[in-house]
Coordinates of C-alpha atoms in Angstrom, one line a residue:
M1 CA 121.1 22.5 252.7
P2 CA 119.7 22.5 249.0
A3 CA 122.4 22.6 246.4
I4 CA 121.2 26.0 245.1
E5 CA 121.7 27.4 248.6
V6 CA 125.2 26.1 248.7
L7 CA 126.0 27.7 245.4
S8 CA 124.3 31.0 246.1
T9 CA 126.1 31.3 249.5
F10 CA 129.4 31.0 247.6
A11 CA 128.2 33.4 244.9
D12 CA 127.3 36.0 247.5
K13 CA 130.5 35.5 249.5
I14 CA 132.9 35.8 246.6
Q15 CA 131.6 39.2 245.8
Q16 CA 133.0 40.5 249.2
E17 CA 136.4 38.9 248.8
P18 CA 139.4 39.8 246.5
L19 CA 140.4 37.3 243.9
S20 CA 144.0 36.1 243.8
A21 CA 146.3 37.3 241.0
E22 CA 146.3 33.8 239.5
V23 CA 142.5 33.6 239.3
I24 CA 142.4 37.1 237.8
R25 CA 145.0 36.0 235.2
H26 CA 143.0 33.0 234.2
A27 CA 139.8 35.1 234.0
K28 CA 141.6 37.4 231.6
R29 CA 142.7 34.4 229.5
A30 CA 139.1 33.2 229.4
L31 CA 138.1 36.7 228.2
V32 CA 140.8 36.8 225.5
D33 CA 139.8 33.4 224.3
W34 CA 136.1 34.4 224.3
Y35 CA 136.7 37.3 222.0
A36 CA 139.0 35.1 219.8
A37 CA 136.0 32.7 219.3
A38 CA 133.4 35.4 218.9
Y39 CA 135.0 37.5 216.1
P40 CA 134.9 34.8 213.5
G41 CA 131.6 33.4 214.9
A42 CA 130.0 36.8 214.5
S43 CA 129.9 36.3 210.7
D44 CA 128.1 33.0 210.9
T45 CA 124.8 32.8 209.1
A46 CA 122.8 31.9 212.1
V47 CA 124.3 34.8 214.1
G48 CA 123.3 37.2 211.2
I49 CA 119.8 35.9 211.3
L50 CA 119.6 36.6 215.0
R51 CA 121.0 40.1 214.5
S52 CA 118.4 40.9 211.9
L53 CA 115.6 39.7 214.2
L54 CA 116.7 41.2 217.4
L55 CA 118.0 44.6 216.3
D56 CA 114.5 45.5 215.3
E57 CA 113.6 45.7 219.0
P58 CA 113.4 49.1 220.6
A59 CA 115.9 50.5 223.1
C60 CA 118.9 49.1 221.4
D61 CA 121.4 51.1 223.4
A62 CA 122.5 49.1 226.4
A63 CA 125.3 46.8 225.4
D64 CA 127.8 46.4 222.5
L65 CA 127.8 43.6 219.9
V66 CA 131.1 42.0 218.9
A67 CA 130.4 42.6 215.2
G68 CA 129.4 46.2 215.8
G69 CA 126.2 47.9 216.9
Q70 CA 124.3 47.9 220.1
A71 CA 121.3 46.0 221.6
T72 CA 119.4 45.5 224.8
A73 CA 121.4 43.5 227.4
R74 CA 119.2 40.5 226.8
S75 CA 119.6 40.7 223.0
A76 CA 123.4 41.4 223.3
A77 CA 123.9 38.4 225.5
L78 CA 122.0 36.2 223.0
I79 CA 123.8 37.4 219.9
N80 CA 127.2 37.5 221.5
G81 CA 126.7 34.1 223.1
A82 CA 125.8 32.7 219.7
A83 CA 128.9 34.3 218.1
A84 CA 131.2 32.9 220.8
H85 CA 130.0 29.4 220.1
A86 CA 129.3 29.4 216.3
A87 CA 132.9 28.9 215.0
E88 CA 133.6 26.0 217.3
L89 CA 136.5 27.8 219.0
D90 CA 135.3 28.4 222.5
D91 CA 136.8 27.1 225.7
S92 CA 135.7 24.1 227.7
Y93 CA 135.8 22.7 231.2
R94 CA 136.6 19.0 230.6
D95 CA 135.1 17.4 233.7
A96 CA 131.7 19.1 233.1
M97 CA 131.6 18.3 229.3
Y98 CA 130.8 22.0 229.0
H99 CA 131.8 25.2 227.2
P100 CA 131.5 27.8 230.0
G101 CA 132.7 30.9 228.3
A102 CA 130.2 31.4 225.5
A103 CA 127.1 32.1 227.6
T104 CA 128.8 33.1 230.9
I105 CA 131.0 35.9 229.4
A106 CA 128.3 37.1 227.0
A107 CA 125.9 37.6 230.0
A108 CA 128.6 39.1 232.2
L109 CA 129.7 41.6 229.6
A110 CA 126.1 42.6 228.7
I111 CA 125.1 43.4 232.3
C112 CA 128.4 45.1 233.1
Q113 CA 128.0 47.3 230.0
E114 CA 124.3 47.9 230.8
Q115 CA 125.3 49.1 234.3
G116 CA 128.4 51.0 233.3
L117 CA 130.6 48.8 235.6
C118 CA 134.3 48.5 235.8
G119 CA 136.6 45.7 234.4
A120 CA 137.3 44.3 237.8
R121 CA 133.5 43.7 238.3
L122 CA 133.5 41.9 234.9
L123 CA 136.3 39.6 235.9
K124 CA 134.5 38.8 239.2
A125 CA 131.3 38.1 237.3
I126 CA 133.1 35.7 234.9
V127 CA 134.7 33.8 237.8
T128 CA 131.4 33.5 239.7
G129 CA 129.7 32.1 236.6
Y130 CA 132.4 29.6 235.8
E131 CA 132.7 28.3 239.4
V132 CA 129.0 27.9 239.9
S133 CA 128.1 26.4 236.6
T134 CA 131.1 24.0 236.2
R135 CA 130.2 22.3 239.5
I136 CA 126.6 21.8 238.3
G137 CA 127.9 20.3 235.1
V138 CA 130.3 17.9 237.0
V139 CA 127.4 16.6 239.1
L140 CA 125.0 16.1 236.2
G141 CA 127.8 14.1 234.6
R142 CA 128.0 11.8 231.7
A143 CA 124.3 10.6 232.0
H144 CA 123.2 14.2 231.3
Y145 CA 125.6 14.5 228.3
R146 CA 124.0 11.4 226.7
Y147 CA 121.2 13.6 225.2
W148 CA 121.6 17.1 226.5
H149 CA 124.1 19.8 225.2
S150 CA 125.6 21.0 228.4
T151 CA 126.5 24.4 226.9
G152 CA 122.8 25.1 226.5
T153 CA 121.7 23.6 229.8
V154 CA 124.6 24.2 232.3
G155 CA 125.4 27.4 230.5
T156 CA 122.2 28.9 231.7
F157 CA 123.5 28.7 235.3
G158 CA 126.8 30.2 234.3
A159 CA 125.0 33.2 232.7
A160 CA 122.6 33.6 235.6
A161 CA 125.4 33.5 238.2
A162 CA 127.6 35.9 236.1
A163 CA 124.7 38.3 235.6
G164 CA 123.7 38.1 239.2
S165 CA 127.3 39.0 240.2
A166 CA 127.2 42.0 237.9
Y167 CA 123.9 43.1 239.4
G168 CA 125.2 42.6 243.0
L169 CA 122.4 40.2 243.9
N170 CA 122.3 39.0 247.5
K171 CA 122.3 35.3 248.6
A172 CA 118.5 34.9 248.3
Q173 CA 118.4 36.7 245.0
F174 CA 121.2 34.5 243.6
A175 CA 119.2 31.4 244.7
H176 CA 116.1 32.6 243.1
A177 CA 118.0 33.4 239.9
L178 CA 119.5 29.9 239.8
G179 CA 116.1 28.3 240.5
T180 CA 114.5 30.2 237.6
A181 CA 117.5 29.4 235.4
A182 CA 116.9 25.7 236.0
T183 CA 113.5 26.0 234.3
F184 CA 115.1 27.6 231.3
A185 CA 117.9 25.0 230.8
A186 CA 117.6 23.3 227.4
G187 CA 119.6 22.2 224.3
L188 CA 119.6 18.8 222.6
Q189 CA 122.5 17.1 221.0
Q190 CA 120.5 16.1 218.0
A191 CA 120.9 19.7 216.8
F192 CA 124.5 19.0 215.8
R193 CA 124.2 15.4 215.0
S194 CA 122.2 16.6 212.0
D195 CA 123.0 19.3 209.5
S196 CA 121.5 22.3 211.1
M197 CA 122.3 25.9 212.2
S198 CA 120.8 25.5 215.7
K199 CA 123.9 24.6 217.8
P200 CA 125.1 28.1 218.5
L201 CA 121.6 29.0 219.6
H202 CA 122.1 26.8 222.6
A203 CA 124.7 29.1 224.0
A204 CA 122.7 32.1 222.8
R205 CA 119.6 31.1 224.7
A206 CA 121.6 30.1 227.7
A207 CA 123.1 33.6 227.9
E208 CA 119.8 35.3 227.4
A209 CA 118.0 33.0 229.8
G210 CA 120.6 33.6 232.5
V211 CA 120.3 37.4 232.1
L212 CA 116.5 37.2 232.3
A213 CA 116.7 35.0 235.4
A214 CA 119.0 37.5 237.1
K215 CA 116.9 40.5 236.1
A216 CA 113.8 38.8 237.3
A217 CA 115.3 37.8 240.7
R218 CA 116.6 41.4 241.1
R219 CA 112.9 42.6 240.7
G220 CA 111.6 40.1 243.2
L221 CA 110.7 37.0 241.2
T222 CA 111.2 33.9 243.2
G223 CA 112.5 30.5 242.0
A224 CA 112.4 27.1 243.7
W225 CA 115.5 26.5 245.7
D226 CA 115.3 22.7 245.2
M227 CA 115.3 22.8 241.4
L228 CA 118.6 20.9 241.2
D229 CA 118.2 18.2 243.9
G230 CA 114.4 18.0 244.4
E231 CA 112.5 14.8 243.6
E232 CA 111.3 16.3 240.3
G233 CA 114.4 18.6 239.9
L234 CA 117.0 18.9 237.2
G235 CA 119.2 16.0 238.5
Q236 CA 116.3 13.5 238.3
A237 CA 114.8 14.9 235.0
M238 CA 118.0 15.4 233.0
S239 CA 120.5 13.0 234.6
D240 CA 120.5 9.8 236.6
G241 CA 119.6 11.2 240.0
P242 CA 123.1 12.2 241.0
S243 CA 124.2 13.1 244.5
W244 CA 124.5 16.9 245.1
G245 CA 126.1 16.5 248.5
G246 CA 129.6 17.6 247.6
V247 CA 128.7 20.3 245.0
G248 CA 130.2 23.0 247.1
D249 CA 133.1 21.2 248.8
T250 CA 135.9 23.0 246.9
L251 CA 134.2 26.3 246.1
G252 CA 136.5 29.2 246.8
K253 CA 139.4 26.9 247.3
D254 CA 139.9 25.1 243.9
F255 CA 139.0 27.5 241.1
H256 CA 137.9 25.6 238.0
I257 CA 138.6 28.6 235.8
T258 CA 142.3 27.9 236.2
R259 CA 141.9 24.5 234.5
V260 CA 139.9 25.5 231.4
T261 CA 140.8 24.0 228.0
F262 CA 141.4 26.5 225.2
K263 CA 141.1 25.1 221.7
N264 CA 144.2 24.7 219.6
H265 CA 142.3 23.6 216.5
V266 CA 139.0 24.6 215.0
G267 CA 136.1 22.2 215.3
C268 CA 134.5 19.8 217.7
G269 CA 136.8 19.3 220.7
H270 CA 136.1 15.6 220.9
T271 CA 138.2 15.2 217.7
F272 CA 141.3 17.1 219.0
A273 CA 143.2 14.3 220.6
A274 CA 142.9 12.4 217.3
I275 CA 144.1 15.5 215.4
D276 CA 147.1 15.9 217.7
A277 CA 147.9 12.2 217.2
A278 CA 147.6 12.6 213.5
L279 CA 149.9 15.6 213.5
A280 CA 152.5 13.7 215.6
L281 CA 152.5 10.9 213.1
R282 CA 152.7 13.3 210.2
E283 CA 155.8 14.8 211.7
G284 CA 157.6 11.4 211.9
E285 CA 160.6 10.7 209.8
G286 CA 159.9 9.8 206.2
F287 CA 156.2 10.2 206.5
S288 CA 154.4 10.5 203.1
I289 CA 150.6 10.7 202.7
G290 CA 151.0 8.9 199.4
K291 CA 152.4 5.8 201.2
V292 CA 149.4 5.5 203.5
R293 CA 147.1 2.5 202.9
R294 CA 144.7 2.6 205.9
I295 CA 144.2 4.8 209.0
H296 CA 142.6 3.5 212.2
V297 CA 141.4 6.0 214.9
Y298 CA 140.6 4.7 218.4
T299 CA 138.9 7.0 220.9
Y300 CA 136.0 7.3 223.4
R301 CA 132.4 6.7 222.6
P302 CA 131.0 10.3 222.8
A303 CA 133.6 11.4 220.2
L304 CA 132.2 8.7 217.8
E305 CA 128.6 9.6 218.6
I306 CA 129.0 13.4 218.3
A307 CA 131.7 13.7 215.6
C308 CA 129.7 11.1 213.8
H309 CA 129.6 12.2 210.1
G310 CA 131.5 9.9 207.8
K311 CA 132.0 11.8 204.6
P312 CA 130.6 15.2 205.3
A313 CA 128.4 17.0 202.7
S314 CA 128.6 20.4 204.3
S315 CA 130.7 22.7 206.5
N316 CA 128.5 21.9 209.5
E317 CA 128.9 18.2 209.0
A318 CA 132.7 18.6 208.5
R319 CA 133.0 20.2 211.9
F320 CA 131.5 17.0 213.4
S321 CA 133.3 14.5 211.3
L322 CA 136.2 12.7 213.1
R323 CA 137.3 11.1 209.8
Y324 CA 137.3 14.4 208.0
V325 CA 139.4 16.4 210.5
V326 CA 142.0 13.6 210.9
A327 CA 142.3 13.5 207.1
H328 CA 142.6 17.3 206.9
A329 CA 145.3 17.3 209.6
L330 CA 147.3 14.6 207.8
L331 CA 146.9 16.3 204.4
H332 CA 147.4 19.9 205.4
G333 CA 149.2 19.8 208.7
R334 CA 146.5 21.9 210.6
V335 CA 142.8 22.3 211.1
R336 CA 141.9 26.0 211.0
L337 CA 138.9 27.9 209.8
N338 CA 139.6 27.3 206.1
A339 CA 139.3 23.5 206.8
Y340 CA 135.5 24.1 206.5
D341 CA 135.5 26.1 203.3
D342 CA 133.4 24.4 200.6
E343 CA 136.3 23.7 198.4
R344 CA 138.0 21.8 201.2
V345 CA 135.0 19.9 202.2
H346 CA 134.4 18.8 198.6
D347 CA 138.1 18.3 197.7
P348 CA 138.3 14.9 196.0
V349 CA 141.8 14.3 197.3
L350 CA 140.8 14.9 200.8
G351 CA 137.6 12.8 200.3
A352 CA 139.7 9.9 199.1
L353 CA 141.8 10.1 202.3
V354 CA 138.6 10.2 204.4
D355 CA 137.6 6.9 202.7
R356 CA 140.7 5.3 204.0
I357 CA 139.9 6.1 207.7
D358 CA 138.1 3.8 210.1
V359 CA 137.0 4.9 213.6
H360 CA 136.7 2.6 216.6
G361 CA 135.6 2.8 220.2
D362 CA 138.3 1.9 222.7
P363 CA 137.0 0.6 226.1
E364 CA 140.0 1.8 228.1
I365 CA 140.0 5.3 226.5
D366 CA 136.2 5.5 227.0
A367 CA 136.5 4.5 230.6
A368 CA 138.7 7.5 231.3
F369 CA 136.3 10.0 229.8
P370 CA 135.5 12.8 230.7
A371 CA 138.6 13.3 232.9
N372 CA 140.8 12.4 229.9
R373 CA 140.2 13.0 226.2
S374 CA 142.5 10.6 224.5
A375 CA 142.9 8.9 221.1
R376 CA 145.2 6.4 219.4
I377 CA 145.9 6.4 215.7
V378 CA 147.4 3.4 213.8
I379 CA 148.6 4.0 210.3
E380 CA 149.1 1.1 207.9
F381 CA 151.5 1.8 205.0
K382 CA 151.5 0.2 201.6
S383 CA 154.9 -1.3 202.5
G384 CA 153.2 -3.3 205.3
D385 CA 154.8 -1.2 208.1
C386 CA 152.6 0.4 210.8
R387 CA 153.1 3.4 212.9
A388 CA 151.0 4.3 216.0
H389 CA 150.6 7.2 218.4
F390 CA 148.7 7.5 221.6
Q391 CA 147.6 11.0 222.5
A392 CA 146.8 11.0 226.2
N393 CA 145.5 14.6 226.3
R394 CA 144.8 17.4 223.9
K395 CA 147.0 20.4 223.3
G396 CA 145.2 23.1 225.3
D397 CA 144.1 20.8 228.1
P398 CA 145.4 21.6 231.6
E399 CA 148.2 19.1 231.2
D400 CA 149.4 20.9 228.1
P401 CA 147.9 24.3 228.2
L402 CA 148.2 27.1 225.6
S403 CA 150.8 29.6 226.9
D404 CA 149.8 33.2 227.0
A405 CA 151.8 33.7 223.8
E406 CA 150.0 30.9 222.1
L407 CA 146.6 32.3 223.2
E408 CA 147.6 35.7 222.0
S409 CA 148.6 34.2 218.6
K410 CA 145.2 32.6 218.4
F411 CA 143.5 35.9 219.2
I412 CA 145.4 37.8 216.5
E413 CA 144.8 35.2 213.9
L414 CA 141.1 35.1 214.5
A415 CA 140.4 38.8 215.3
T416 CA 142.5 40.4 212.5
P417 CA 140.0 39.6 209.6
S418 CA 137.3 41.4 211.6
L419 CA 139.3 44.3 213.1
G420 CA 142.5 44.7 211.0
A421 CA 146.0 43.9 212.4
A422 CA 146.6 47.1 214.3
A423 CA 143.2 47.2 215.9
A424 CA 143.4 43.5 216.8
R425 CA 146.7 44.1 218.7
E426 CA 145.2 47.1 220.4
K427 CA 142.1 45.1 221.5
L428 CA 144.3 42.3 222.8
A429 CA 146.3 44.8 224.9
D430 CA 143.0 46.3 226.2
L431 CA 141.8 42.9 227.3
W432 CA 144.9 42.1 229.3
R433 CA 144.5 45.4 231.2
I434 CA 140.7 45.1 231.5
D435 CA 140.9 45.2 235.3
L436 CA 142.1 48.8 235.1
R437 CA 139.1 50.0 233.1
A438 CA 136.6 52.1 235.0
D439 CA 133.7 51.8 232.6
L440 CA 133.1 49.0 230.2
R441 CA 130.6 50.7 227.9
H442 CA 131.5 50.9 224.2
M443 CA 134.3 48.3 224.3
A444 CA 133.1 45.6 221.9

């Protein structure tokens, strides 16, 4: 059976079955986190450019935008998908090296609003998108992640499956939507290894492409069912020819959405284990940044390749600078949105600390990637003493998840500048009871 048929069989079947309370709870957590990421991201320059381009289109009356206004479902998915990824705050599924929420939830929300569906349908669509896409990401694996940005590639399948769920596609239509989505999958890592505004557009295009694939399948457009595992399919073209045989083994039994990582810092998630290690050392007895002579960071290879900028010259580069975020954590005790303000990026004190940091690949840590995202920091002091800390996982990973209270705190912090304190608290309460809402229109 082709992999797409396996996945579409599940996608069709899950529409007919109730979700467990635990899966519903995690879907709500994903939705809360998506909005927490999208509100600050909505003010990103690239998102503003997209708004100005797409809001000139006619029939802008189908779905709500996070930053206000309405657009067609395709445009809303694109703009909201970009917003959810732009501030580097969105969730991730570690084993797939993939941020599932940005495109999947943007697509699900756009179609549910377009169709005037209820909150329970939104949660089902989110779960469908997460479960289908994360499994594709796991199979594509590390070979795919060498060049491709999985949020743009794998995210297209999450968006297509979520939109297909909202539309109530049948098994064959799901398969056609996924087959078409495979032809749209794109997004190269060079976009964020250089100083550019293109990275959030990967999630944006994935969301829009998934919506388009589902819309087209609904109208009768067919896609190739062997687009994942065919001889010239996605696995061969964009990975190392992986085996798809077990892609559906745990579908409906092990829900990946229950093991999503929610970010506890702002920036590239590959730096977070090092940030956590730095904060642990900072909290040690008698620690003083003035006594530090040299800092050595050891981690896995993709963290060095992606968070590659040494001394960043811009906010974009700072988000992808392992040295910078570790220095910021040691100096300021946290890495939040203001870590990427121009005055911070160009602060000479912070820059001097960046100059004292070396980064290294560690073969044992690298061998455990992607299942574990670890880092070790060794600090040499001017006295000749050394302190070290090994961080096995990141705060926010399944082994050390954000509690509901911590997730709520993240949401309030990030949504309040956009909504105001009272409206942010009201929005949060609405999201927790989304399954009781009969019509999702006008809820951005």
